[in-house]
Each structure stands twice: as structure tokens, then as C-alpha cells.
GROMACS .gro file of C-alpha atoms in nm:
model
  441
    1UNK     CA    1  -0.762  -2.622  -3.087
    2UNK     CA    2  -0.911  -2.794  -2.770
    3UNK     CA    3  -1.280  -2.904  -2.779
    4UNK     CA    4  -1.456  -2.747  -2.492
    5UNK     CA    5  -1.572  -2.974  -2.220
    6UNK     CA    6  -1.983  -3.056  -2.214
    7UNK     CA    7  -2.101  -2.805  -1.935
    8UNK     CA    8  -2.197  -3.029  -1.620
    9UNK     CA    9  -2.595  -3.041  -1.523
   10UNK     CA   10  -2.612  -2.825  -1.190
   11UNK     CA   11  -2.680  -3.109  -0.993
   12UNK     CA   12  -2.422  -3.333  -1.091
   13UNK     CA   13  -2.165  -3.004  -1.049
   14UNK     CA   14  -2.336  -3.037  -0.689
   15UNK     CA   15  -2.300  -3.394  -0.669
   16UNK     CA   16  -1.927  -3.386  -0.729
   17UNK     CA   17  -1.836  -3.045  -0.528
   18UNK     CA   18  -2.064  -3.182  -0.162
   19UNK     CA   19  -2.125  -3.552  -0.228
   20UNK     CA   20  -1.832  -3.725  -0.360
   21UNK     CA   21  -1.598  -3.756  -0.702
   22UNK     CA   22  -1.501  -4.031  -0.851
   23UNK     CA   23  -1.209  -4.133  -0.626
   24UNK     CA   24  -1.316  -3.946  -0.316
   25UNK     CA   25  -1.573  -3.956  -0.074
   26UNK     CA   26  -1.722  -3.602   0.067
   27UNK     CA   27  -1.654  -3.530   0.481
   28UNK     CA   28  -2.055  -3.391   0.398
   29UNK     CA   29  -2.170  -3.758   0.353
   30UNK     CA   30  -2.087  -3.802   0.750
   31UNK     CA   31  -2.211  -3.485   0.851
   32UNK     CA   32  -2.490  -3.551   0.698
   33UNK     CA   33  -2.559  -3.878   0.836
   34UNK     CA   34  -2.436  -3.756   1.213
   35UNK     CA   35  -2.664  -3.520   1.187
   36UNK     CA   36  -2.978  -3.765   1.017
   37UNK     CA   37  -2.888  -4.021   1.339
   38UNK     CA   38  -2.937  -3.727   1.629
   39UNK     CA   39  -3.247  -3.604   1.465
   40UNK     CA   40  -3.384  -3.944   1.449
   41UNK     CA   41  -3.306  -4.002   1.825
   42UNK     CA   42  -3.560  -3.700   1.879
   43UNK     CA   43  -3.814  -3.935   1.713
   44UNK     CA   44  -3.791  -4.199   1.966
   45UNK     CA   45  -3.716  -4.091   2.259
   46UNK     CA   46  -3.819  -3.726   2.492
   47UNK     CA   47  -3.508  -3.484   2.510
   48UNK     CA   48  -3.518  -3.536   2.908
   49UNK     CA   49  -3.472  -3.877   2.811
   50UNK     CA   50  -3.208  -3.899   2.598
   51UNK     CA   51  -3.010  -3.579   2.838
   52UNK     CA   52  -3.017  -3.825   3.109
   53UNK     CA   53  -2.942  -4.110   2.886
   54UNK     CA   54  -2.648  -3.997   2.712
   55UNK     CA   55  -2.474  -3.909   3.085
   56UNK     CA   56  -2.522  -4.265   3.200
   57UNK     CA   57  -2.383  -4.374   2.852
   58UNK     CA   58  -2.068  -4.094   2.926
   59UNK     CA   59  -1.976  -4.269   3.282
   60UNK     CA   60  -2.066  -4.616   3.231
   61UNK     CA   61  -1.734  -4.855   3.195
   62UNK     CA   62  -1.793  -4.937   2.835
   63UNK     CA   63  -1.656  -5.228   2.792
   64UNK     CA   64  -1.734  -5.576   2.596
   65UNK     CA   65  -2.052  -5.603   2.540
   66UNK     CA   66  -2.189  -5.325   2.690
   67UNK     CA   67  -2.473  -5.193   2.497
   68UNK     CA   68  -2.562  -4.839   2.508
   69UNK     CA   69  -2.959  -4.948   2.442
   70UNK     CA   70  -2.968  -5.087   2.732
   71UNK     CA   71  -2.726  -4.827   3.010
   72UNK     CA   72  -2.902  -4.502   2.846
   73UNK     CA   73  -3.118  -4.600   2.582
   74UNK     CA   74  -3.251  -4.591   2.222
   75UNK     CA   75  -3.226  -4.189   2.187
   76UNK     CA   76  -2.947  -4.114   2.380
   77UNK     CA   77  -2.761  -4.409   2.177
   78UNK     CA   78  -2.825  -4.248   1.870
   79UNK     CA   79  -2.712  -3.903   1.991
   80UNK     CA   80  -2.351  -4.065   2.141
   81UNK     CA   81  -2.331  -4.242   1.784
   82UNK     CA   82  -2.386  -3.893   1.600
   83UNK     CA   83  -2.175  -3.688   1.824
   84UNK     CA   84  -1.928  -3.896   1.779
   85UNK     CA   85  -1.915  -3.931   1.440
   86UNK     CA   86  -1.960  -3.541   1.370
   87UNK     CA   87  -1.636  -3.479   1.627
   88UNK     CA   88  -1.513  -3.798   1.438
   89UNK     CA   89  -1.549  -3.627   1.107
   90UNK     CA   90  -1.412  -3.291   1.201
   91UNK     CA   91  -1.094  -3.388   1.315
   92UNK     CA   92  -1.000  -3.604   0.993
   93UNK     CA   93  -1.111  -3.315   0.773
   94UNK     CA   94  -0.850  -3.053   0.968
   95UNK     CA   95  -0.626  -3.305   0.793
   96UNK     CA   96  -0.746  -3.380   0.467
   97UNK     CA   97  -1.062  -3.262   0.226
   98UNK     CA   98  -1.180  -3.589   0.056
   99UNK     CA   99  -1.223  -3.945   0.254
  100UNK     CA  100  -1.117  -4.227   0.065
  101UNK     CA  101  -1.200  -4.598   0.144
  102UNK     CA  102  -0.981  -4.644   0.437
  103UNK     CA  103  -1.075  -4.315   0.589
  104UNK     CA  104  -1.426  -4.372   0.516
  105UNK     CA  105  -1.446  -4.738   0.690
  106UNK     CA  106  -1.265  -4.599   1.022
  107UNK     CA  107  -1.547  -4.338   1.020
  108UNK     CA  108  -1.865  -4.601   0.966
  109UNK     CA  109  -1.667  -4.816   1.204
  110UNK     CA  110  -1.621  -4.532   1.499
  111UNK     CA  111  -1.991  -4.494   1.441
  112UNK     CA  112  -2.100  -4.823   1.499
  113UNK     CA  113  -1.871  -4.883   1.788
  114UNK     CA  114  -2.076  -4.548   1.938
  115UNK     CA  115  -2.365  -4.841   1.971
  116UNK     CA  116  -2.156  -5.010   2.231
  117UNK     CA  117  -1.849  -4.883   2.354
  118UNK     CA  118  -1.694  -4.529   2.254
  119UNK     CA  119  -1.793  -4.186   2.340
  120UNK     CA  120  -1.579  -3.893   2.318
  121UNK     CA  121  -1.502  -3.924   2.652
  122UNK     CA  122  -1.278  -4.231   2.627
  123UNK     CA  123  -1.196  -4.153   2.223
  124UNK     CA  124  -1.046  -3.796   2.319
  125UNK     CA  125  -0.698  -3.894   2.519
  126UNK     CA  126  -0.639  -4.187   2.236
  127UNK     CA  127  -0.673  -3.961   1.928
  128UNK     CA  128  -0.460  -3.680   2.101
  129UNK     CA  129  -0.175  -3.972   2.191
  130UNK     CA  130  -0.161  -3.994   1.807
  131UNK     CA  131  -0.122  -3.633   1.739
  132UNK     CA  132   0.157  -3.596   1.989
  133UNK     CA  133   0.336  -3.936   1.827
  134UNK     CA  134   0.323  -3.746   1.494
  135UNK     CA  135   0.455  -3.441   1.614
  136UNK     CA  136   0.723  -3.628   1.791
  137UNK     CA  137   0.838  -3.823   1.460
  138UNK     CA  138   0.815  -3.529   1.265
  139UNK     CA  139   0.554  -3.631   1.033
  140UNK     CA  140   0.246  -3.473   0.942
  141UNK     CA  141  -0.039  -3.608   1.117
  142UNK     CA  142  -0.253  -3.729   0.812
  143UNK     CA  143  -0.009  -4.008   0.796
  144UNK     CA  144  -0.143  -4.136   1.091
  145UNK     CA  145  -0.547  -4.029   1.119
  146UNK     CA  146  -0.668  -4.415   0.977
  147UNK     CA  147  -0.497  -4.539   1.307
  148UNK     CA  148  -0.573  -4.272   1.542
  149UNK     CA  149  -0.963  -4.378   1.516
  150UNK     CA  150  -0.918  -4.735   1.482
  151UNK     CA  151  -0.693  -4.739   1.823
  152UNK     CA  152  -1.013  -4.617   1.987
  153UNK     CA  153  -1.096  -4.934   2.021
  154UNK     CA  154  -0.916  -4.913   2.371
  155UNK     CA  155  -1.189  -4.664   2.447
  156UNK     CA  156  -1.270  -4.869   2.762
  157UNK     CA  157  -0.961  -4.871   2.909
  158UNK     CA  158  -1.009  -4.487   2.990
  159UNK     CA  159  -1.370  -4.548   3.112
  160UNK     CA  160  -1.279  -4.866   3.338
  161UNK     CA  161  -0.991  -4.644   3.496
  162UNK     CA  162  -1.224  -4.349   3.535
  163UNK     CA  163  -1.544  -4.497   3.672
  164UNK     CA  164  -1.468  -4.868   3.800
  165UNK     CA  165  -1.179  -4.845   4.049
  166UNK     CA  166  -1.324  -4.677   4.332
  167UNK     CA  167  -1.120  -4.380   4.309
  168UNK     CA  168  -1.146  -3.999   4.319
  169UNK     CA  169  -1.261  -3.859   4.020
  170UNK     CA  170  -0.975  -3.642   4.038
  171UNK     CA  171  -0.680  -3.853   4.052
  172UNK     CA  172  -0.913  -4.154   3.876
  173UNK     CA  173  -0.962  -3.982   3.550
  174UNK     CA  174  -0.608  -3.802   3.465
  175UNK     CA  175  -0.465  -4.102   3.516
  176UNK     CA  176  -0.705  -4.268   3.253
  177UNK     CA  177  -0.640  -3.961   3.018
  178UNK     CA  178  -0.213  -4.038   3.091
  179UNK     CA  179  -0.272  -4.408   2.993
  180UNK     CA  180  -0.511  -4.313   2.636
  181UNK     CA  181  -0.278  -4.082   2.554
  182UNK     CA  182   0.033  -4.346   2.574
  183UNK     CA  183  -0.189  -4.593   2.390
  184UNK     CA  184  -0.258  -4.308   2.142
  185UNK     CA  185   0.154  -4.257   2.129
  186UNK     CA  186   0.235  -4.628   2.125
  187UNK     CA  187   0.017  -4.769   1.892
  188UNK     CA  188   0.092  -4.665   1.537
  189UNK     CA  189   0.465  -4.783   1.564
  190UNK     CA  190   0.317  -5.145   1.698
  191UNK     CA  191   0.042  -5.180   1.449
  192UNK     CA  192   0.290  -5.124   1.149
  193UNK     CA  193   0.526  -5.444   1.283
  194UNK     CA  194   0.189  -5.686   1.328
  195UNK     CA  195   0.071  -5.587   0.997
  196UNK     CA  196   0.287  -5.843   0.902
  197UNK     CA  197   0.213  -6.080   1.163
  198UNK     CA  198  -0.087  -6.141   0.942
  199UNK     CA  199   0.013  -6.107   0.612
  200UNK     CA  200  -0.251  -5.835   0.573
  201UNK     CA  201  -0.545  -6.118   0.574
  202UNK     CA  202  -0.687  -5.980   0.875
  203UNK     CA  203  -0.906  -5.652   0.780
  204UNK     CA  204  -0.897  -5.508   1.137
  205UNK     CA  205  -0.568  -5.463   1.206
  206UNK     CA  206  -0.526  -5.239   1.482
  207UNK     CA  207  -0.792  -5.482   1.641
  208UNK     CA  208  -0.506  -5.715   1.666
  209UNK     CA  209  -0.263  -5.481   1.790
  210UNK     CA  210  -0.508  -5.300   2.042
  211UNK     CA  211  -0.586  -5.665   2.161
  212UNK     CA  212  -0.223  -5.715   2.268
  213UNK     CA  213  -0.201  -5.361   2.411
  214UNK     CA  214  -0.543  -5.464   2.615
  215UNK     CA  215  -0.389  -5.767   2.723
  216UNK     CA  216  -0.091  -5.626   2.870
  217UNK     CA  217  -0.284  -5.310   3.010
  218UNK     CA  218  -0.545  -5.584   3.207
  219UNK     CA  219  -0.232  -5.810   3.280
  220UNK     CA  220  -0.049  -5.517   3.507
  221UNK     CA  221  -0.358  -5.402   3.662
  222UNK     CA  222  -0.472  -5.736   3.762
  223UNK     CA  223  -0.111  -5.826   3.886
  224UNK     CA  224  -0.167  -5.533   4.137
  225UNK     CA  225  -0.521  -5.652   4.237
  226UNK     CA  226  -0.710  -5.368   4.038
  227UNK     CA  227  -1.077  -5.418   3.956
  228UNK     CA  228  -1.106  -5.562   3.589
  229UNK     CA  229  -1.436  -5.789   3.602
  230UNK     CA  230  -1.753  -5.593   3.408
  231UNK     CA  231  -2.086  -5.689   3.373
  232UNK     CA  232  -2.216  -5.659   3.018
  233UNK     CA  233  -2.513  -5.474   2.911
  234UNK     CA  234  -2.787  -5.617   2.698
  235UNK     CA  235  -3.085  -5.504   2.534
  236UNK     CA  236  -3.305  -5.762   2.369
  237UNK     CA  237  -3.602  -5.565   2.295
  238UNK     CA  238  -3.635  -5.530   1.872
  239UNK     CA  239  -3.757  -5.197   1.801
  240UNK     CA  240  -3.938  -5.162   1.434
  241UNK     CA  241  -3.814  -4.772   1.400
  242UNK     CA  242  -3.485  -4.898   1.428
  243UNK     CA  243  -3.506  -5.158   1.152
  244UNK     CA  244  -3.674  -4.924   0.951
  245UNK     CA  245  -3.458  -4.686   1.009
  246UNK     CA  246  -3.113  -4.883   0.919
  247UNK     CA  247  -3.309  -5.023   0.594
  248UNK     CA  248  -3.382  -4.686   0.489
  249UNK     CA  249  -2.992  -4.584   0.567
  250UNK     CA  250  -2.854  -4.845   0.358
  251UNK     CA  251  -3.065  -4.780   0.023
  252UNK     CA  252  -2.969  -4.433   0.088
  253UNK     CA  253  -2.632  -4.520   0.064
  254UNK     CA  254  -2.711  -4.739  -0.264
  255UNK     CA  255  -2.924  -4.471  -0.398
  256UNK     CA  256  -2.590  -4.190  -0.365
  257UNK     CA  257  -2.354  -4.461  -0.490
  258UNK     CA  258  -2.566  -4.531  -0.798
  259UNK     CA  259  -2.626  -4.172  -0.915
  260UNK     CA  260  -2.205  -4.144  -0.787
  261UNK     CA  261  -2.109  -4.400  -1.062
  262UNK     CA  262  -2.388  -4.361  -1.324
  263UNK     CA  263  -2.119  -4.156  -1.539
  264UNK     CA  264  -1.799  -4.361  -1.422
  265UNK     CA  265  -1.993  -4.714  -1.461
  266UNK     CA  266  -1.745  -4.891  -1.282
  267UNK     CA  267  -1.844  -5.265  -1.286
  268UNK     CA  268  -1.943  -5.447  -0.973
  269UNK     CA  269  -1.793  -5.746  -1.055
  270UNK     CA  270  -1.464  -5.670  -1.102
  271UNK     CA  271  -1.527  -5.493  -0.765
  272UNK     CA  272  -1.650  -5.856  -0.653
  273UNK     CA  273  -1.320  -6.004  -0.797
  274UNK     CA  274  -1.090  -5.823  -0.559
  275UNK     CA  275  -0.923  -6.058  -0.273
  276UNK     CA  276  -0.982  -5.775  -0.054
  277UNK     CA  277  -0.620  -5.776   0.102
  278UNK     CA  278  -0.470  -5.513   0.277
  279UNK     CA  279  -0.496  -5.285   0.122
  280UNK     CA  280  -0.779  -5.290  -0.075
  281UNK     CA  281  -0.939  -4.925  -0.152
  282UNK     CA  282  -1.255  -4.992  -0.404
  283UNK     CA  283  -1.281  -4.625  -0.326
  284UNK     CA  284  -0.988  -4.498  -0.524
  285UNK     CA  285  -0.938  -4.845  -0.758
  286UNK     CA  286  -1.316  -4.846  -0.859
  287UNK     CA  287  -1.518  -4.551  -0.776
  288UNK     CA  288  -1.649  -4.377  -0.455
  289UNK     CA  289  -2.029  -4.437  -0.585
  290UNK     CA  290  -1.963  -4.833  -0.644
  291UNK     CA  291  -1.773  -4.886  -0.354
  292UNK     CA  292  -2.109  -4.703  -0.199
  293UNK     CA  293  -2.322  -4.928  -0.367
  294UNK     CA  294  -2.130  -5.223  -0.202
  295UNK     CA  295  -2.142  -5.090   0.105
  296UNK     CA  296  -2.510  -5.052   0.115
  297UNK     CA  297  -2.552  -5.425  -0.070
  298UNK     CA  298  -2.372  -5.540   0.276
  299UNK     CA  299  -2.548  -5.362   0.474
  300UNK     CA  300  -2.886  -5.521   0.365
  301UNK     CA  301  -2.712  -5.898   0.364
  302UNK     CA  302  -2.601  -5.838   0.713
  303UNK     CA  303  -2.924  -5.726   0.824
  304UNK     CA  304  -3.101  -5.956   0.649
  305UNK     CA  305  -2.882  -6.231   0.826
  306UNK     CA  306  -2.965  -6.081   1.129
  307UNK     CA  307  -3.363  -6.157   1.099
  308UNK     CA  308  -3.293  -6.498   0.905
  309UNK     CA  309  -3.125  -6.652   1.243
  310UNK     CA  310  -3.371  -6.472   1.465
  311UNK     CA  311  -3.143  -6.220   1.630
  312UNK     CA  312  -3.249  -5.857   1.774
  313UNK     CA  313  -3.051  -5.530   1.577
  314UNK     CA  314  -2.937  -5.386   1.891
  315UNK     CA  315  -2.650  -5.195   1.977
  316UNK     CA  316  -2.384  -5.393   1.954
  317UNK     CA  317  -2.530  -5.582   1.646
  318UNK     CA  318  -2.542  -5.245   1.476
  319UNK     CA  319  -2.178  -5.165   1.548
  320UNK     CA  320  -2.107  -5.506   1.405
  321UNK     CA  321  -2.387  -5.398   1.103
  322UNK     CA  322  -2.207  -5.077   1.037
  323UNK     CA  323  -1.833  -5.186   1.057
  324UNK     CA  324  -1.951  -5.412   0.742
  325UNK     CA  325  -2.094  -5.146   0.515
  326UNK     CA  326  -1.776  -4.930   0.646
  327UNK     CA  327  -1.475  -5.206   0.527
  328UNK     CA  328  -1.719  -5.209   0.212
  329UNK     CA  329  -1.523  -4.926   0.093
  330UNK     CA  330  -1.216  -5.085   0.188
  331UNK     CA  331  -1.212  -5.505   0.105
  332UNK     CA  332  -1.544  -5.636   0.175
  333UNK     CA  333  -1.732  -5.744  -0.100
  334UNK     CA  334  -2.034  -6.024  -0.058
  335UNK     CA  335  -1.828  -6.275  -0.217
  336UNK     CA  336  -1.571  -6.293  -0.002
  337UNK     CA  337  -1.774  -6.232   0.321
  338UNK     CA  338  -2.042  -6.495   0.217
  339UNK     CA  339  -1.846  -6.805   0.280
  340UNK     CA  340  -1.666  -6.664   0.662
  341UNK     CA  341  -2.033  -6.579   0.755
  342UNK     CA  342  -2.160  -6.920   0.640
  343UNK     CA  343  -1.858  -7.119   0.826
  344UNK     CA  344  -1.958  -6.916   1.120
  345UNK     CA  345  -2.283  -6.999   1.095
  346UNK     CA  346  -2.271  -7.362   1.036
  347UNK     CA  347  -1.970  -7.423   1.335
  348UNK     CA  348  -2.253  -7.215   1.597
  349UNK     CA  349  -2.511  -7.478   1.512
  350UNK     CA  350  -2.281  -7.785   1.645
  351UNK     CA  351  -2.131  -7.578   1.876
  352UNK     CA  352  -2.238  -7.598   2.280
  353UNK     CA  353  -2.321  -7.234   2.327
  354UNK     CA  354  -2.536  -6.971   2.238
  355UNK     CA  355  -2.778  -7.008   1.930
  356UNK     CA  356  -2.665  -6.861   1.586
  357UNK     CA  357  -2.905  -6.583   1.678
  358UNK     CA  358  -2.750  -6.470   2.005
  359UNK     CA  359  -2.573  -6.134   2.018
  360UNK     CA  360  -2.292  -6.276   2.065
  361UNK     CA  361  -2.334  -6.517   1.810
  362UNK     CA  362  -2.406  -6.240   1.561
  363UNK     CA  363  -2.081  -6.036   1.660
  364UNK     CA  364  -1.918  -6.327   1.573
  365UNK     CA  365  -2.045  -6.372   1.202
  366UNK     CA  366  -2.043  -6.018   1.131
  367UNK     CA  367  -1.742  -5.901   1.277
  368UNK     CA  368  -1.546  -6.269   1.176
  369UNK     CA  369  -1.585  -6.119   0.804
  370UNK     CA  370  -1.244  -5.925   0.920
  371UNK     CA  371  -1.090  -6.256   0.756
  372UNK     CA  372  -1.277  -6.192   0.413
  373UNK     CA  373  -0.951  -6.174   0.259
  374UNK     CA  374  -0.908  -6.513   0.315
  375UNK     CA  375  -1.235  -6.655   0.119
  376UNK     CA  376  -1.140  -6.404  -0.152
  377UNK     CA  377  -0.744  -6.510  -0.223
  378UNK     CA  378  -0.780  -6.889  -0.134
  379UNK     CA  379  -1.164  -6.950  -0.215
  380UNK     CA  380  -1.490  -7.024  -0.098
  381UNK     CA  381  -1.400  -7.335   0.105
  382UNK     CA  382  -1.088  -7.155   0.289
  383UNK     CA  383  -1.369  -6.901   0.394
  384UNK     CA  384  -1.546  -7.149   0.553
  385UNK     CA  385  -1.264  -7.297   0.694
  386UNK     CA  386  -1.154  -6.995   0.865
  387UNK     CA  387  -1.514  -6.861   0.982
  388UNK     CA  388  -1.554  -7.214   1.151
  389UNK     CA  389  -1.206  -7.136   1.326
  390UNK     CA  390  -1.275  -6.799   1.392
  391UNK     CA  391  -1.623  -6.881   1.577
  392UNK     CA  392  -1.419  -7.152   1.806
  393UNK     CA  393  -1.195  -6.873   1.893
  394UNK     CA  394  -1.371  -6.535   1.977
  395UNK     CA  395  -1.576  -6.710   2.267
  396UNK     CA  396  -1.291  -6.713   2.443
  397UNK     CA  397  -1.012  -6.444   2.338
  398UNK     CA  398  -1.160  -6.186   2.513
  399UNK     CA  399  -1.077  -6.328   2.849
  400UNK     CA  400  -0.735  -6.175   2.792
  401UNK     CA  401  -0.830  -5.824   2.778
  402UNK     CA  402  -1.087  -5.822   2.967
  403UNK     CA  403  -1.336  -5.640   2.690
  404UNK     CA  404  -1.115  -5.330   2.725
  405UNK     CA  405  -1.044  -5.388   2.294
  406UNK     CA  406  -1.333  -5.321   2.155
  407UNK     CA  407  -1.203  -5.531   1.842
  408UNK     CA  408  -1.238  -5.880   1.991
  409UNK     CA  409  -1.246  -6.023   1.670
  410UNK     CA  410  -0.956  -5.842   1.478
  411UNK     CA  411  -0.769  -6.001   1.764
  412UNK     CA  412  -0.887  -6.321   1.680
  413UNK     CA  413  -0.899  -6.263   1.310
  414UNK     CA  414  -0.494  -6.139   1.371
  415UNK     CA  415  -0.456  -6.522   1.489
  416UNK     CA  416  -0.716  -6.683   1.280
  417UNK     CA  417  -0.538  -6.534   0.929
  418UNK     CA  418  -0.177  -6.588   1.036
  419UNK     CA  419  -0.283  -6.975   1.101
  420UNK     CA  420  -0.403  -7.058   0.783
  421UNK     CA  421  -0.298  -6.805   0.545
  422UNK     CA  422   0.084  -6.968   0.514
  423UNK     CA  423  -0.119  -7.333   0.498
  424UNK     CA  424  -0.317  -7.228   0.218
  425UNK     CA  425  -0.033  -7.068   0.071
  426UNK     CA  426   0.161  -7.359   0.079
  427UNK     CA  427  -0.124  -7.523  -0.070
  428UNK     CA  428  -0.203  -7.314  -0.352
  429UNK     CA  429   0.129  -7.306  -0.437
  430UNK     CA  430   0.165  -7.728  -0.445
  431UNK     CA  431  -0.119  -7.704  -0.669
  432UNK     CA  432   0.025  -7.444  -0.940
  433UNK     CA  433   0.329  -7.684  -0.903
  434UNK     CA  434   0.159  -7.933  -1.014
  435UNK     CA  435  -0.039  -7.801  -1.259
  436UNK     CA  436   0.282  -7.641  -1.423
  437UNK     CA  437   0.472  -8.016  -1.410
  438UNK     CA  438   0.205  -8.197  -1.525
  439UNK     CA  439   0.176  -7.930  -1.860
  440UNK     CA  440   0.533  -7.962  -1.915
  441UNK     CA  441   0.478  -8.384  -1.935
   0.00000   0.00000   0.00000
């Protein structure tokens, strides 16, 4: 005769149903927070304001850096960023209930990116090229939701068409819609082959691939003389709500993670042990609460590097912020991002450019932890090895693609990881050599 099962408290029957399970994350938890990240733009800023705002944000080009703080505002920011997570979260739930850790880092990662770059204007035509490439194959379109938000980094290639060409708005922006939704169709096959153009040691991916796509895209339009050259937005005013705001965010997301694993009791450091490869999903090999835990933990370090090296949290820095506690659920740990960030860090402090605590700077030392998986297969010193690399590279990438990829640095980290990840391959594997010769003698 079975043994019944201990009756679950209400709350943690509540917990599990709207909040998460063990191996799955709750659609709820981004409601939630693109709901918490409107309401908080009604704090800061007066609805005519942010109404205003959040049109300038809608036609503005959008493309590397431009930060929404400074083309609509603080409030109007926050609304994009909520919007777009909320239409975000909707249209992976028509395809599947509970988020796991890939799901879950393309969602924190589309919100961040709402800082300074998407909207649903340009997202729109690039998610619905996806869902007409899975209808086309014949497959069901959860297969390919993780890469239907990620390829919205090529956001800006619908707004520069739209709003930067000179051309009537109604020939201007179905032809941006024509060229989203072949990016949209195009981009799952191509991100499959240069998956293994990096060996999977390069976290963002379809940054890579949309990099190439970008640089092609740019390439034809500036062989037929089209208007590519943006200036970039900046907003350099700190704002204490904002801090306090993002502080607050991240020990909520520690305080769900802890009561989320308080019964599984998954341990953080074999979490911390992970090389964080593709693909590495602490949300289904640990637990959803620890892999929130994480994701909190890095979003603290990262702010907390931020105001070490004197930098301002504005929008861009927060998309760079937010990407981090996002691939926390999905191979980020601070072990493995501690030694990129650091090689970063120390190569900007020799380097001729900006100071360690320039946005750009900061982009480059968050968003450089793409090659995490690096520090975490190879070791500390590889890490710093390729964040010193990887800050000599993204200065100038971007001149390729003209900021149209939002993902600057997955394109770099695509080049940055296929470099040295065969070297240190080769390496490690003189050294077990070695070791196994020199037991045998």
C-alpha cells in the first residue's frame, strides 16, 4: 500500500502552480516583472511624458548605441522595456507553458535590449519571419522560439530602413517589414551551421550569426549609396531611482530563487562548477530557484562593477546588466565570468581609448562575458586571455554592420572563442599527454 504524499503548505502549492517548479520557470515571473517596470516608469516620469517619449523611442533608428534614456527618456524607456517584454512573453507562452533556462535568458535579454535598441516595432517582422520558416519546414514553431527573439537583434535594420532613408513612409516601411521578415526566415537555418563555427564557446550565438547577416545587409545598401551612418545616443546622467530600483530587482530575484530551491537544495557550487558550454541549462540540470539565485548574484556583481569603475547604469549598461542575470539561467556563473570581466578590465586600462568606466567600456566587460565558457573549460587565465582579446576587438567590429546587430559582442565573442578555443584545446590536451606519459614512466 502506497504512503500518501505530505499535503503541500498553500503557499508553496502557489509557489509551484504561478512561480516556478523545480525544472521550470513560470511565464508569470515576466509578467510580473513587465508589469513592475511600466508601473515604475509612472514613478519617474508624467504620463504626457513618457506618451511622447515612447513615440520618439518607436521612430528613432535604433541602432548601436542608441540609448532610449536619452531619444525619449527614463519613463518612456521603462514602458518600451515592459511592453516588450509582456508581448515578448505572450508569444513564447502560445508555444509552451513553462520557460526553462534558454527561454528564460532570451526573455531577460529582449528586455534589456528594450534599454537601447528594440521595440515592437522593429521585433514584429523578425519574429513573424520565424513563424513562416517553421511553417515552411514543417516543424512546430517551439522548435524555433529561443532564435526567433534572439534574431531581434537585427531590430535596427527595420528602423534604419523605415526612418533614415528619406523615403515615403509608405514604400519606406513595407520594405523594412519584407527585409525582417527574410531575416526572421533566414536565420535559424544559418545560426545552426555557425554554432559550430565556435565550438559552442561563444554564449550569444545568434549574435554571431546576426552580425554576418548585418554585415551583408549594410554591405548591399552601402554598395548602392544608401544612408548607413547613425549618430549614437547617450545619456550620462545617473539617476538614484534607477539604481535603487535594479538593486531591489535583483534581490527579488534571489529572494524567489531561494524560497524556489529551499526544498530541492540544489548546491551552488556544483552550479559554479559547470563550464557553461552550449548548452548549459542550470534551469533544468540544477533547479529553476538556484539558477534564480545565480542570476540575481550576477546581477549585483555586474552592478557593483559598474559603480567600482565609475560608470553611469544607463540604458545600454542595463541591457548589458540584464543580458547577464538572463544567461545566468543558461551558463553564466561568477566563476567563469570573473576572469573575462577582469581581462577586460585590465586590457582597457593600457589601452588608448575610453576609460574602463565609459559606456562603451562597460558593454564591453559585461557583454564580453558571452566567452564565459572559455574561463570555465580552460581556466581562470584563458578567461583573461580571451577578455583581453575580446576588448581589442569589439572597438572595432561594429564598423561592419554598421550597429544594425544589436549583439556586437556575440559577433566578436563568435571570433574571439573560435581563436583560442582549438589553441587551448590543443593545449590542454599536450598537458593530459603528458601527465598520462610521465605516470606510465
Amino acid at each position: 500500500m502506497e504512503t500518501e504524499r505530505p499535503r503541500q503548505k498553500p503557499i508553496d502549492l502557489f509557489f509551484e502552480t504561478y512561480i516556478m517548479n523545480d525544472t521550470q520557470i513560470s511565464p508569470n515571473v515576466f509578467y510580473f516583472t513587465g508589469i513592475l517596470f511600466i508601473l515604475f516608469a509612472f514613478l519617474v516620469d508624467s504620463p504626457t511624458m513618457i506618451w511622447n517619449g515612447f513615440w520618439e523611442i518607436m521612430v528613432s533608428p535604433s541602432s548601436l548605441i542608441t540609448d532610449y534614456f536619452e531619444v525619449g527618456g527614463i519613463g518612456a524607456t521603462f514602458v518600451n522595456a515592459g511592453i516588450v517584454l509582456l508581448f515578448s512573453t505572450y508569444y513564447v507562452q502560445r508555444y509552451t507553458n513553462g520557460l526553462t533556462g534558454p527561454l528564460s535568458a532570451a526573455l531577460f535579454t529582449i528586455l534589456g535590449f528594450a534599454f537601447f535598441g528594440k521595440n515592437l516595432f522593429n521585433t514584429l517582422p523578425i519574429m513573424l519571419g520565424t513563424v513562416f520558416y517553421s511553417h515552411f519546414v514543417g516543424e512546430n514553431h517551439n522548435r524555433a522560439l529561443l532564435t526567433s527573439l534572439f534574431a531581434t537583434a537585427l531590430g535596427p535594420i527595420v528602423s534604419l530602413i523605415s526612418f533614415s532613408q528619406n523615403l515615403p513612409l509608405y514604400y519606406a516601411i513595407p520594405l523594412a517589414y519584407g527585409v525582417g521578415i527574410l531575416i526572421g526566415f533566414i536565420i535559424t537555418p544559418v545560426a545552426s551551421a555557425f554554432l559550430r563555427f565556435h565550438q559552442g564557446y561563444n554564449l550569444y550565438n545568434i549574435g554571431f550569426t546576426a552580425g554576418v547577416i548585418g554585415m551583408l545587409l549594410i554591405s548591399t545598401m552601402r554598395a548602392f549609396n544608401w544612408e548607413v551612418d547613425i549618430d549614437n545616443a547617450h545619456y550620462f546622467k545617473p539617476s538614484i531611482a534607477v539604481n535603487v530600483f535594479f538593486i531591489l530587482y535583483n534581490l527579488l530575484l534571489i529572494g524567489l530563487g531561494w524560497f524556489g530551491n529551499r526544498h530541492v537544495k540544489a548546491s551552488y557550487r556544483n552550479l559554479m562548477n559547470e563550464t557553461g558550454v552550449l548548452i548549459s541549462d542550470f534551469v533544468q540540470s540544477h533547479s529553476a530557484g538556484l539558477a534564480l539565485i545565480n542570476a540575481g548574484v550576477l546581477g549585483l556583481m555586474s552592478m557593483g562593477y559598474v559603480f567600482l569603475v565609475g560608470g553611469v547604469i544607463n540604458g545600454p549598461v542595463i541591457g548589458g546588466i540584464l543580458t547577464v542575470v538572463g544567461f545566468g539561467l543558461f551558463g553564466k556563473h561568477p566563476r567563469n565570468v570573473t576572469p573575462v570581466v577582469a581581462g577586460v578590465f585590465i586590457t582597457q586600462l593600457f589601452m588608448h581609448t575610453d576609460s574602463p568606466g565609459s559606456t562603451a567600456s562597460l558593454l564591453a566587460a559585461l557583454f564580453g562575458t558571452t566567452v564565459a565558457p572559455i574561463a570555465g573549460t580552460f581556466g581562470p587565465l584563458a578567461g583573461l586571455i580571451a577578455g583581453a582579446l575580446h576588448a581589442t576587438l569589439v572597438q572595432f567590429i561594429g564598423i561592419v554592420h554598421a550597429g544594425v546587430n544589436l549583439y556586437n559582442n556575440g559577433f566578436t565573442g563568435g571570433f574571439v572563442a573560435a581563436t583560442l578555443a582549438p589553441i587551448f584545446d590543443m593545449l590542454k590536451e599536450r598537458k593530459a599527454n603528458h601527465a598520462s606519459r610521465k605516470e606510465k614512466n
